[in-house]
XYZ file of C-alpha atoms in Angstrom:
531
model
C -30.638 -35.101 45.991
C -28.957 -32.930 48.261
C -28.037 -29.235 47.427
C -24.417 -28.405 47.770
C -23.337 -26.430 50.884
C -22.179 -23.741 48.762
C -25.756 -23.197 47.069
C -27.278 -21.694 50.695
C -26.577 -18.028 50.206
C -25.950 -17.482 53.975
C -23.004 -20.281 53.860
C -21.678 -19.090 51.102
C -21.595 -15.351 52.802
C -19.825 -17.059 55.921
C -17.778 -18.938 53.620
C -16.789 -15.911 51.886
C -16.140 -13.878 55.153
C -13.852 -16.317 56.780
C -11.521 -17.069 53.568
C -11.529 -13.059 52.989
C -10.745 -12.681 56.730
C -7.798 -15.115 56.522
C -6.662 -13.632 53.309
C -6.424 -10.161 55.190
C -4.590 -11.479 57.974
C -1.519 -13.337 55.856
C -1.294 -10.057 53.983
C -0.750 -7.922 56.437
C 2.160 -9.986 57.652
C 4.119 -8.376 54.730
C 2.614 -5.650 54.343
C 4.715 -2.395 55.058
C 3.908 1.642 54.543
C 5.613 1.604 50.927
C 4.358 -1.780 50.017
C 0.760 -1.986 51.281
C -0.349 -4.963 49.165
C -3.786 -5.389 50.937
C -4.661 -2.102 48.965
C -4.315 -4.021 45.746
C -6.776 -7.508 47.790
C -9.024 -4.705 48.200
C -9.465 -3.414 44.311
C -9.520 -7.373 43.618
C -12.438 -8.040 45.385
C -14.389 -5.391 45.252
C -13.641 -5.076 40.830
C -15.093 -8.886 41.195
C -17.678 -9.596 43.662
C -21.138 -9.356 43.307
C -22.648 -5.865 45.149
C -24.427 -8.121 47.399
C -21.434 -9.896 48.647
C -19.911 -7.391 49.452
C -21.168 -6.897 53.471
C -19.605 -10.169 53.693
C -16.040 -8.961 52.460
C -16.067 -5.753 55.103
C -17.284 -8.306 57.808
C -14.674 -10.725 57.144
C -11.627 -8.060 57.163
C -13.248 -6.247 60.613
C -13.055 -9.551 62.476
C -9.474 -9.608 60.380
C -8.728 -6.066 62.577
C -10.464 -6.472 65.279
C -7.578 -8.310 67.250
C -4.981 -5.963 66.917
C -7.418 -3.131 67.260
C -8.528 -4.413 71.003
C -4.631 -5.380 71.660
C -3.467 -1.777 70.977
C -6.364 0.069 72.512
C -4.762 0.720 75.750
C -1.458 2.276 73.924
C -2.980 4.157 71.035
C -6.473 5.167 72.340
C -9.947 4.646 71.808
C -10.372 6.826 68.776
C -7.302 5.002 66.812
C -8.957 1.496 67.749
C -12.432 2.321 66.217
C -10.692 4.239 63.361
C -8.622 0.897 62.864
C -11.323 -1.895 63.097
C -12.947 -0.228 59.919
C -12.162 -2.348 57.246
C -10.202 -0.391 54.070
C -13.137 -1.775 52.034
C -15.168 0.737 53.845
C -13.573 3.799 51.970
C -12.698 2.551 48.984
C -15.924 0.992 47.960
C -18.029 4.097 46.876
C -15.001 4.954 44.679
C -14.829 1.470 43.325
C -18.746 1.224 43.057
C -18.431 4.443 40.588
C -15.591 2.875 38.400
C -17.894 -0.140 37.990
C -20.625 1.715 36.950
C -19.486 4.485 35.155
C -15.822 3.053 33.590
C -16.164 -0.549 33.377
C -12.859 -1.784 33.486
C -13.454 -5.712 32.595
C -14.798 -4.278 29.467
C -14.476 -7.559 27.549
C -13.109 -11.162 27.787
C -9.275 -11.036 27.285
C -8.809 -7.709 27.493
C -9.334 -4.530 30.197
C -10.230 -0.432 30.298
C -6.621 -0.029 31.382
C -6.978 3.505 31.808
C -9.860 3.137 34.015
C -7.882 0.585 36.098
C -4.944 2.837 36.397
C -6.771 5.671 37.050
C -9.178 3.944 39.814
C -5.578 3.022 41.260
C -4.221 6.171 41.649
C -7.725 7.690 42.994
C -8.043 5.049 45.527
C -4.132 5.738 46.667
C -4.705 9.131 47.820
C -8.158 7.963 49.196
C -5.864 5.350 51.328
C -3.190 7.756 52.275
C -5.928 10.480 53.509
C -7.822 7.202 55.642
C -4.519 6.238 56.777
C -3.542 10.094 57.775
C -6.223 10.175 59.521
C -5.622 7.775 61.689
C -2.325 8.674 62.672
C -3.769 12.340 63.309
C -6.256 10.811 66.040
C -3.430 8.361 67.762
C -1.672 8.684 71.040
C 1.714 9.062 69.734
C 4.524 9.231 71.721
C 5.943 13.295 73.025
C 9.088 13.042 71.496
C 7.616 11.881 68.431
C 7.808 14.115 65.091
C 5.545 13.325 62.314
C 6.589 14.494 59.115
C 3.661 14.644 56.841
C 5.250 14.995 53.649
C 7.221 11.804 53.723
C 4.481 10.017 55.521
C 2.299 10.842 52.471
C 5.344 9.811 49.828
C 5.453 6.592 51.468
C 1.833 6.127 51.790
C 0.883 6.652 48.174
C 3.745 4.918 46.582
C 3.204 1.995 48.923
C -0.547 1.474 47.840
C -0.413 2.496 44.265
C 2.446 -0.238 44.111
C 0.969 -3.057 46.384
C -2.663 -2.317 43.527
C -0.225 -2.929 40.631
C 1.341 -5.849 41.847
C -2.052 -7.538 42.763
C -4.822 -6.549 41.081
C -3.995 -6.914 37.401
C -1.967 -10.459 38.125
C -5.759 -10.818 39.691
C -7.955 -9.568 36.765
C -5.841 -11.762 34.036
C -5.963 -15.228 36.474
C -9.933 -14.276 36.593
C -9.880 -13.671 32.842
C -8.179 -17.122 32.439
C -10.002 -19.015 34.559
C -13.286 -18.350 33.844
C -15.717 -21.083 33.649
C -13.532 -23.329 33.832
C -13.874 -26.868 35.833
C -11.533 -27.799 38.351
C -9.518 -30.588 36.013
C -8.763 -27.463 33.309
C -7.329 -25.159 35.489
C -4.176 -26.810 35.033
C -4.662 -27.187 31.006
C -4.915 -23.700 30.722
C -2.246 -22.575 32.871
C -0.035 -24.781 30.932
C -1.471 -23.721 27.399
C -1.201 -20.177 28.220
C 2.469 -18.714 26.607
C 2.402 -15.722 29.087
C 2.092 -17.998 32.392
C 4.837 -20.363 30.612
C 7.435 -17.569 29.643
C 7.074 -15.921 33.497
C 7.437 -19.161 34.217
C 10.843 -20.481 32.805
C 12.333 -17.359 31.505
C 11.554 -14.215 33.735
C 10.922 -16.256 36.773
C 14.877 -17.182 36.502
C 15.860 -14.091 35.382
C 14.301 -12.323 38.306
C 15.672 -14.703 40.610
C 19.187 -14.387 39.837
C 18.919 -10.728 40.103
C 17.834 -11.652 43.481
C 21.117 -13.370 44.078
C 23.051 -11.313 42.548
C 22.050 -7.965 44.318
C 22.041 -10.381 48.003
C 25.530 -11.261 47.341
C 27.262 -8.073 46.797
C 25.429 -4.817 48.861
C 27.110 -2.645 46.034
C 25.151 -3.924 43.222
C 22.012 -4.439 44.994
C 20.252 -0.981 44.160
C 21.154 -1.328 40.328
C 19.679 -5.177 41.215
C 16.325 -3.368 42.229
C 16.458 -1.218 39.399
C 17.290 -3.729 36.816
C 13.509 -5.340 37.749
C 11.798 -3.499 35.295
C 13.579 -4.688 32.220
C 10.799 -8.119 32.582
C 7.788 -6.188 32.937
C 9.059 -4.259 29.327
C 9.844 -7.710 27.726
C 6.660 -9.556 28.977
C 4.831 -6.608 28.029
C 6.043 -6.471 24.591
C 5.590 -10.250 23.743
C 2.269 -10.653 25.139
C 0.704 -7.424 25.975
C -0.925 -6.127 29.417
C -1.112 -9.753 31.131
C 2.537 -10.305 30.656
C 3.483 -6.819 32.266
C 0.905 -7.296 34.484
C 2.865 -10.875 35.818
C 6.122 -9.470 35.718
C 5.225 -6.302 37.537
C 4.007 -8.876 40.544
C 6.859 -10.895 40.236
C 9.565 -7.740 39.909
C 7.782 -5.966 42.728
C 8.037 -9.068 44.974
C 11.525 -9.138 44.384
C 12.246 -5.713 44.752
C 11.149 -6.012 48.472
C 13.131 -9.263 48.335
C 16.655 -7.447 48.013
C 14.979 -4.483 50.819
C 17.841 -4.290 53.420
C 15.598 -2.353 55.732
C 12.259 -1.718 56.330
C 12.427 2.278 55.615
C 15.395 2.093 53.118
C 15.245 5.053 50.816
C 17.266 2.646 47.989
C 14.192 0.665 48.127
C 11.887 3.193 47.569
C 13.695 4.995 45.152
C 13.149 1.424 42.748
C 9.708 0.972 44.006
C 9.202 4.141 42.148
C 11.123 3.284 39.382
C 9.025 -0.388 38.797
C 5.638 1.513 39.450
C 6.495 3.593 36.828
C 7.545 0.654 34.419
C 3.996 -1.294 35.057
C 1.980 1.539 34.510
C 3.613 2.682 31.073
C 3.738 -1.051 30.146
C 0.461 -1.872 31.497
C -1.068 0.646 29.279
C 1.287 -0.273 26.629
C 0.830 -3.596 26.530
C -3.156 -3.220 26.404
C -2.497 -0.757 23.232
C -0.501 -3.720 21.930
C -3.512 -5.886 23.167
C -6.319 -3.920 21.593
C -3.923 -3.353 18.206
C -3.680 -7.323 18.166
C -7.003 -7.216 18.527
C -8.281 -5.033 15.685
C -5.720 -7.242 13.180
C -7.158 -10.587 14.082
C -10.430 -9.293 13.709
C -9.354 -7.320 10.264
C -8.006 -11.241 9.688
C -11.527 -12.797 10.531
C -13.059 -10.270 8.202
C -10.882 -11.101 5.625
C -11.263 -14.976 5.646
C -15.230 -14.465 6.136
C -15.168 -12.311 3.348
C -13.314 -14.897 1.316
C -15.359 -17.627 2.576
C -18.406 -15.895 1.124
C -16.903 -14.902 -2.314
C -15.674 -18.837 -2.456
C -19.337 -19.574 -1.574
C -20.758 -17.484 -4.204
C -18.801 -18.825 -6.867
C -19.498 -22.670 -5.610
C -24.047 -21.679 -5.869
C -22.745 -20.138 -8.958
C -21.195 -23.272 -10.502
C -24.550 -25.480 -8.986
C -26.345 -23.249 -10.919
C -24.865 -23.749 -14.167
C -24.871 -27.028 -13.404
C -28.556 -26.964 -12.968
C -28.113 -25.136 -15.877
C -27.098 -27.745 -18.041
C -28.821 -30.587 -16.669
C -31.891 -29.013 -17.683
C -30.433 -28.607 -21.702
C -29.954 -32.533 -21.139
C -33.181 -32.766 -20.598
C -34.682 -30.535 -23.489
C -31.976 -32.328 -25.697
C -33.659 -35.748 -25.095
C -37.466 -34.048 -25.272
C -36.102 -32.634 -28.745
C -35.030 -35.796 -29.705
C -37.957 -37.371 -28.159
C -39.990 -35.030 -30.305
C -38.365 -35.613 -33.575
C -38.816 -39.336 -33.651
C -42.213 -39.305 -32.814
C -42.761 -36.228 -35.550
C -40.722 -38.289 -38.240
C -42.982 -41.337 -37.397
C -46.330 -39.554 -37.997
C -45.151 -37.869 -40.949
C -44.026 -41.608 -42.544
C -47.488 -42.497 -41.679
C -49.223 -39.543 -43.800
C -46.529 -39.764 -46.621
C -44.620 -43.185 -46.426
C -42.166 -41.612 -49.606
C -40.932 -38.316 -47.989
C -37.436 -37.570 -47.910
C -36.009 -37.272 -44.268
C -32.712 -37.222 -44.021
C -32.002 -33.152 -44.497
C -34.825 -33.241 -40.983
C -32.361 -36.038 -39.956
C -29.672 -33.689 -40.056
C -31.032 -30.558 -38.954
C -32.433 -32.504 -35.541
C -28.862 -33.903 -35.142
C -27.371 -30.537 -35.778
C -29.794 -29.034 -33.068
C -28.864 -31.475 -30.370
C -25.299 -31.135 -31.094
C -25.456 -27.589 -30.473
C -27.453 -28.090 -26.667
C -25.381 -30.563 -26.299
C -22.074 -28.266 -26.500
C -24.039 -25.294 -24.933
C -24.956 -27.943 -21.753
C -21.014 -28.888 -21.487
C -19.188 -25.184 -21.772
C -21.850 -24.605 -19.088
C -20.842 -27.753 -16.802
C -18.782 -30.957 -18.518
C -20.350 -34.261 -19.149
C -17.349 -35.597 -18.112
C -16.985 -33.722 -15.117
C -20.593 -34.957 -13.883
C -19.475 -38.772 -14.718
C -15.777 -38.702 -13.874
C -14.074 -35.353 -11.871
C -11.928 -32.851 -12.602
C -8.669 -35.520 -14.396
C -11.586 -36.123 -17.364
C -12.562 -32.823 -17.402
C -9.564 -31.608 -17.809
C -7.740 -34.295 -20.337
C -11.521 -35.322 -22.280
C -13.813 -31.891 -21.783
C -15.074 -28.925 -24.099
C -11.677 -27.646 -24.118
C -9.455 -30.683 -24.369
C -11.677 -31.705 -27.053
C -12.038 -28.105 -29.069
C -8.672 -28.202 -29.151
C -7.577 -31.410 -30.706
C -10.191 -31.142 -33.155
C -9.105 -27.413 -34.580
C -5.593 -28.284 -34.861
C -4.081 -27.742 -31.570
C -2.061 -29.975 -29.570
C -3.139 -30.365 -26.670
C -1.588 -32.231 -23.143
C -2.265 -32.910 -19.147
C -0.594 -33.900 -15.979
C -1.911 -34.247 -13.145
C 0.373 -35.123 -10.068
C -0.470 -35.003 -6.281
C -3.292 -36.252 -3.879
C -5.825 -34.218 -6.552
C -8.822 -36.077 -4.790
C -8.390 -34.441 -1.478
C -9.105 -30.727 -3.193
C -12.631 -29.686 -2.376
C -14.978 -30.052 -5.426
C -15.064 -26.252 -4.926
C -11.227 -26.110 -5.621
C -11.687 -28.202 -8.218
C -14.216 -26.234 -9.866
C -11.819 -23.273 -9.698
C -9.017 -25.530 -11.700
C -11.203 -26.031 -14.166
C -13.080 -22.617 -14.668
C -9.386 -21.025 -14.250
C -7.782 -23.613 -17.189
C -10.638 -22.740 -19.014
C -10.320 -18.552 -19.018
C -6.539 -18.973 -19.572
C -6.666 -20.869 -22.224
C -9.429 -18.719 -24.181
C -7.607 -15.739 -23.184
C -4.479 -17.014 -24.845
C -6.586 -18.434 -27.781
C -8.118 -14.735 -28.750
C -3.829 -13.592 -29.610
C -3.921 -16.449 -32.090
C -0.397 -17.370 -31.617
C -0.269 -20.303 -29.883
C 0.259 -24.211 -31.266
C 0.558 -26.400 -28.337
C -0.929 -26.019 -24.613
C 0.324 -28.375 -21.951
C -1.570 -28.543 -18.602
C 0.126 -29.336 -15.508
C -1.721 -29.548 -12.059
C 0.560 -30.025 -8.725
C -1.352 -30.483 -5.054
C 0.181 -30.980 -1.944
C -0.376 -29.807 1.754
C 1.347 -27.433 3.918
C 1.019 -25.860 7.484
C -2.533 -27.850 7.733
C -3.599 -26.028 4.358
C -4.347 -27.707 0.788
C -2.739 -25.897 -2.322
C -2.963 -26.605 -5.792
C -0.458 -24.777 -8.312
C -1.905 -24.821 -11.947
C 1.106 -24.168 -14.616
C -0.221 -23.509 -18.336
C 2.029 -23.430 -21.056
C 1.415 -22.390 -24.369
C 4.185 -22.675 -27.407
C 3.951 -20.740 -31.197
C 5.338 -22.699 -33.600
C 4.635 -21.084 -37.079
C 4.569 -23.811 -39.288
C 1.779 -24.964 -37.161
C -0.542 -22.772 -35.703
C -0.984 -21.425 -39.149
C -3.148 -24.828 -39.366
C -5.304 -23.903 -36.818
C -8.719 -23.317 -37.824
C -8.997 -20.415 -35.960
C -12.642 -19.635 -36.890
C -13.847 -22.847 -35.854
C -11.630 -23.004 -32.391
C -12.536 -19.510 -31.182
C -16.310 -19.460 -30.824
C -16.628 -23.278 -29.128
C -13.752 -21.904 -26.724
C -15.214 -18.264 -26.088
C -18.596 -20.121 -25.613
C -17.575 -21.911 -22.140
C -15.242 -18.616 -20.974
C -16.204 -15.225 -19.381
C -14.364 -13.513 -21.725
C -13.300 -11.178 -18.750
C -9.713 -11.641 -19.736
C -6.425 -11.189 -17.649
C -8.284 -9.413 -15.277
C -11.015 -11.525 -14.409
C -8.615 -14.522 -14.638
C -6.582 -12.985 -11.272
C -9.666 -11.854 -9.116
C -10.765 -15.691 -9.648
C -6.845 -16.601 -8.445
C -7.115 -14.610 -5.623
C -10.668 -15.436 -4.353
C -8.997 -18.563 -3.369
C -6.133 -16.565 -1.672
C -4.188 -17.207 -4.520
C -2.172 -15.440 -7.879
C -1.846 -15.429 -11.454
C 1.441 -14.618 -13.355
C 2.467 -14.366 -16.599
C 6.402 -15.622 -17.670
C 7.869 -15.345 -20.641
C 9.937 -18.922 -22.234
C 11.236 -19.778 -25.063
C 8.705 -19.582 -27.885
C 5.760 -18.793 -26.082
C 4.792 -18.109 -22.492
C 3.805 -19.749 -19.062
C 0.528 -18.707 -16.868
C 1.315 -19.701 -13.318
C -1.466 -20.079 -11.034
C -1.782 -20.993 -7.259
C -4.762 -21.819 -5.277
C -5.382 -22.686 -1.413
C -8.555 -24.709 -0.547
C -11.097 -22.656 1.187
C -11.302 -22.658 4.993
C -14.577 -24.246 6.285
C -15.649 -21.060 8.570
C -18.891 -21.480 11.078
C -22.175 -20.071 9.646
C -20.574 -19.437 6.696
C-alpha cells in the first residue's frame, strides 16, 4: 500500500511552507503598528515546530514578503526591500531556540512555564521593535517627514507584546487540547471542554454587546474598550490560564473592533490596559492552575492511600480466614484422631471407661471450633454477612449469656463489596465488645441501612445498646466477656474510628434514653488502577 503524501518529508516541508506562507499573508491584512498579531504566529510556530522544520517556516513567510518587498523597492530603496523580505522568524528564532532549551515553557500536559512564556514575550517585543527600527532607519522616507522615536517605539512594543498575548497562549491551550487526537474527536473535546463552552455562550455575548454598545454611542466607547478586561479576570478565575488566555484573544479582538482610527490614542490607551489584564491573569490563572493541581494530586494521594489501607485490611481478613479454615481442618484430624485412638484402646481393654475422653475430645473441638469462628464465621463462609450478623459468634454469645439480642438489615446489602461487608461485621463486632467490657448493657439491636449516592455505595451501621437493671444483672458476665473479647481487637473506641474512617467514614457516640447509640458510616472503596 501506498504511503500517504504527507509521510515524504520534502512534501510535507512544501506543505508546511505554503500553508505558513498563506497564514502570513491573511495576517498581515490586520495587522497594524499597535496590534502586530503576526508577532504572536511567530512565537506559535516556532514554541511548536520541530527544529528541523523550521527552514520551511522562514521560507514560507519570505515568499509571504517578497511581493510587497519588490512592489515598494522603487519608493523605499534597496536596503528597506532586503531588510523587509527577511522573514520576523529570522530574529526571533535564536531567542526562541534559548527559551526552548533553557525554560521550557510546555512544561507538562495541561499546564505551561507561564513566566517563561511571558517573559520570552516581552524579550522578543523589544527584539521586534529594534528589527522593525531598523528598518525604518535604512528607508527612503519622505523630507518633510519627522520620525519620532519615542512613540514609534511605544507603539511598536505594545503592538507586539499584545498581538503574542492574544495568539500564542489561545495557540498553546488549542495544541494542549488537541493533542493526539483523531479528526472525529476534535469536535468531542471542544464541546466537553467547560472553558471553550463558557467563552462560548457567556463571554462571547458579553464581549459582543460591549461591541455594540461602545459602536452605538462614541461617548461610551473608550469605557467599552476598557470594560474588556473584566472576561479575561472572570475566565481566569473559573478556569485558570486557558480561560484568560481565550478571553484575552477574544477582548483584544474586540478592542480593535470598537478602534475608530488606525492611530487612535483611546485605543491604545485600552490596549495597554487589556495587556496588562492577560498578563496578571495569565500568570494568575496558571497559579490557580498549578494550586488545582497540587489538590487533585493531594486528592489522588489520599484515595491511593485509602485504597491501600482498605487493601490491607481485605489480605488481612483472607488471612484469618485462612486462618480458620486451617483450625477446621485440625478440628476434624482431632476428631479423626480420637475415634481411631478410642477404637484401639476398646480393642486392648474392651471394659474401659470412655466417656470422661468422650468429653474432653468434645470439649477440645468445641474450643477450635469457637477459636476458627471469632477468627472468620461459619456462617459467614456458608451464608454472607445477614447470617453473620443475626446467627454468628456474637449473635450467638449473646443470646446464650443472657442478652437480648436483635438485627435489621434494610437496603440493596448485596451490592456492598465483600470488603465492605467485612468491615460491617469486624466494626459490629469491636462495638459491641467495647460496650460489653462497661457491663451495663441488656439489650443490643443492630440496624444496617445501604443505599447509593452521587455514583458511591454507603452503608450506615446504627448500634444500640439499652441498661435495664433488673436484667443485665442476669447476665453472666464471666461467661459473655471472654467468648466476645476472643473475636475483638480489644483496641477500643479508638481503634473502632480509624477502622470507620479507613473506609472514609465516622464513628459517634449519642446518648438516649437508658443507654446509648454508636453511629457508624461507611463508603465502599473506590476500585483505583494498580492498586
Amino acid at each position: 500500500m501506498l504511503d500517504a503524501p504527507w509521510a515524504n518529508p520534502w512534501f510535507r516541508r512544501i506543505g508546511i511552507a505554503v500553508s505558513y506562507g498563506l497564514l502570513i499573508v491573511l495576517a498581515r491584512q490586520v495587522t497594524i503598528s499597535h496590534f502586530v498579531l503576526v508577532a504572536g504566529i511567530h512565537l506559535a510556530v516556532l514554541l511548536l515546530f520541530r527544529y528541523r522544520d523550521w527552514p520551511a517556516l522562514i521560507v514560507g513567510e519570505t515568499f509571504a514578503l517578497l511581493p510587497t518587498s519588490i512592489e515598494c523597492v522603487g519608493q523605499f530603496g534597496v536596503a528597506w526591500a532586503v531588510i523587509y523580505a527577511i522573514p520576523g522568524l529570522v530574529a526571533m528564532a535564536p531567542f526562541v531556540y534559548i527559551l526552548r532549551e533553557r525554560w521550557p515553557v510546555l512544561a507538562s500536559r495541561g499546564g505551561l512555564n507561564m513566566g517563561a512564556l511571558l517573559g520570552g514575550a516581552l524579550v522578543l517585543s523589544f527584539v521586534m521593535t529594534a528589527c522593525n527600527l531598523g528598518t525604518m532607519l535604512v528607508m527612503n522616507l519622505p523630507p518633510d517627514y519627522h520620525m519620532q522615536v519615542d512613540k514609534l517605539i511605544t507603539k511598536w512594543v505594545l503592538g507586539n507584546y499584545l498581538g503574542i498575548l492574544a495568539v500564542t497562549p489561545t495557540t498553546l491551550f488549542a495544541y494542549q487540547l488537541m493533542s493526539g487526537a483523531r479528526w472525529r474527536e476534535l469536535g468531542t473535546r471542544l464541546l466537553d471542554n467547560r472553558a471553550v463552552l463558557d467563552s462560548i455562550f457567556l463571554v462571547v455575548p458579553a464581549i459582543l454587546l460591549l461591541v455594540w454598545i461602545g459602536l452605538e454611542s462614541a461617548g461610551v466607547r473608550q469605557i467599552a474598550q476598557v470594560a474588556m478586561f473584566l472576561p479575561i479576570v472572570w475566565l481566569a478565575m473559573r478556569h485558570g490560564w486557558q480561560g484568560a488566555a481565550i478571553g484575552g484573544t477574544a477582548a483584544s479582538l474586540a478592542v480593535m473592533a470598537l478602534m475608530p482610527a488606525t492611530n487612535d490614542q483611546q485605543t491604545m490607551q485600552a490596549e495597554a490596559i487589556v495587556a496588562f489584564a492577560i498578563s496578571s491573569m495569565l500568570l494568575l490563572g496558571a497559579r490557580i492552575g498549578a494550586l488545582n493541581h497540587h489538590a487533585e494530586q493531594e486528592r489522588m494521594d489520599v484515595r491511593t492511600a485509602l485504597a491501600l489501607a482498605q487493601r490491607n485490611v481485605h489480605i488481612g481478613e483472607m488471612q484469618l480466614r485462612t486462618t480458620s479454615l486451617a483450625l477446621e481442618q485440625i478440628r476434624e484430624t482431632v476428631q479423626a484422631s480420637f475415634s481411631m485412638m478410642m477404637a484401639r484402646l476398646r480393642h486392648l481393654q474392651p471394659t474401659i471407661e470412655d466417656r470422661s475422653y468422650h468429653r474432653q475430645a468434645l470439649v477440645a473441638q468445641d474450643q477450635l471450633f469457637r477459636l476458627a469462628d471469632s477468627l472468620y464465621p461459619v456462617s459467614w463462609r456458608e451464608r454472607g454477612l445477614p447470617a453473620a450478623l443475626r446467627e454468628g459468634a456474637i449473635p450467638r454469645a449473646l443470646d446464650e449469656t443472657g442478652v437480648g439480642y436483635w438485627c435489621d438489615l434494610r437496603g440493596p446489602l448485596s451490592r456492598l463489596s465483600q470488603t465492605l461487608h467485612l468491615a460491617i461485621y469486624r466494626l459490629v463486632v469491636e462495638v459491641v465488645a467495647d460496650a460489653c467490657a462497661k457491663r451495663n448493657l441488656s439489650e443490643v439491636v443492630v440496624r444496617v441501612r445501604c443505599g447509593e449516592k452521587d455514583g458511591r455505595r454507603w452503608a450506615l451501621v446504627s448500634i444500640i445498646f439499652r441498661d435495664k437493671a433488673e436484667t443485665s444483672s442476669n447476665v453472666r458476665w464471666d461467661e459473655l466477656l471472654p467468648r466476645v473479647m476472643r473475636s475483638a481487637s480489644g483496641m477500643g473506641w479508638s481503634g473502632i474510628r480509624d477502622r470507620a474512617m479507613t473506609f472514609e467514614g465516622d464513628a459517634r457516640e449519642h446518648p438516649i434514653d437508658h443507654g446509648r447509640r454508636v453511629s457508624l458510616l461507611l463508603l465502599d472503596p473506590i476500585t483505583i488502577s494498580g492498586i
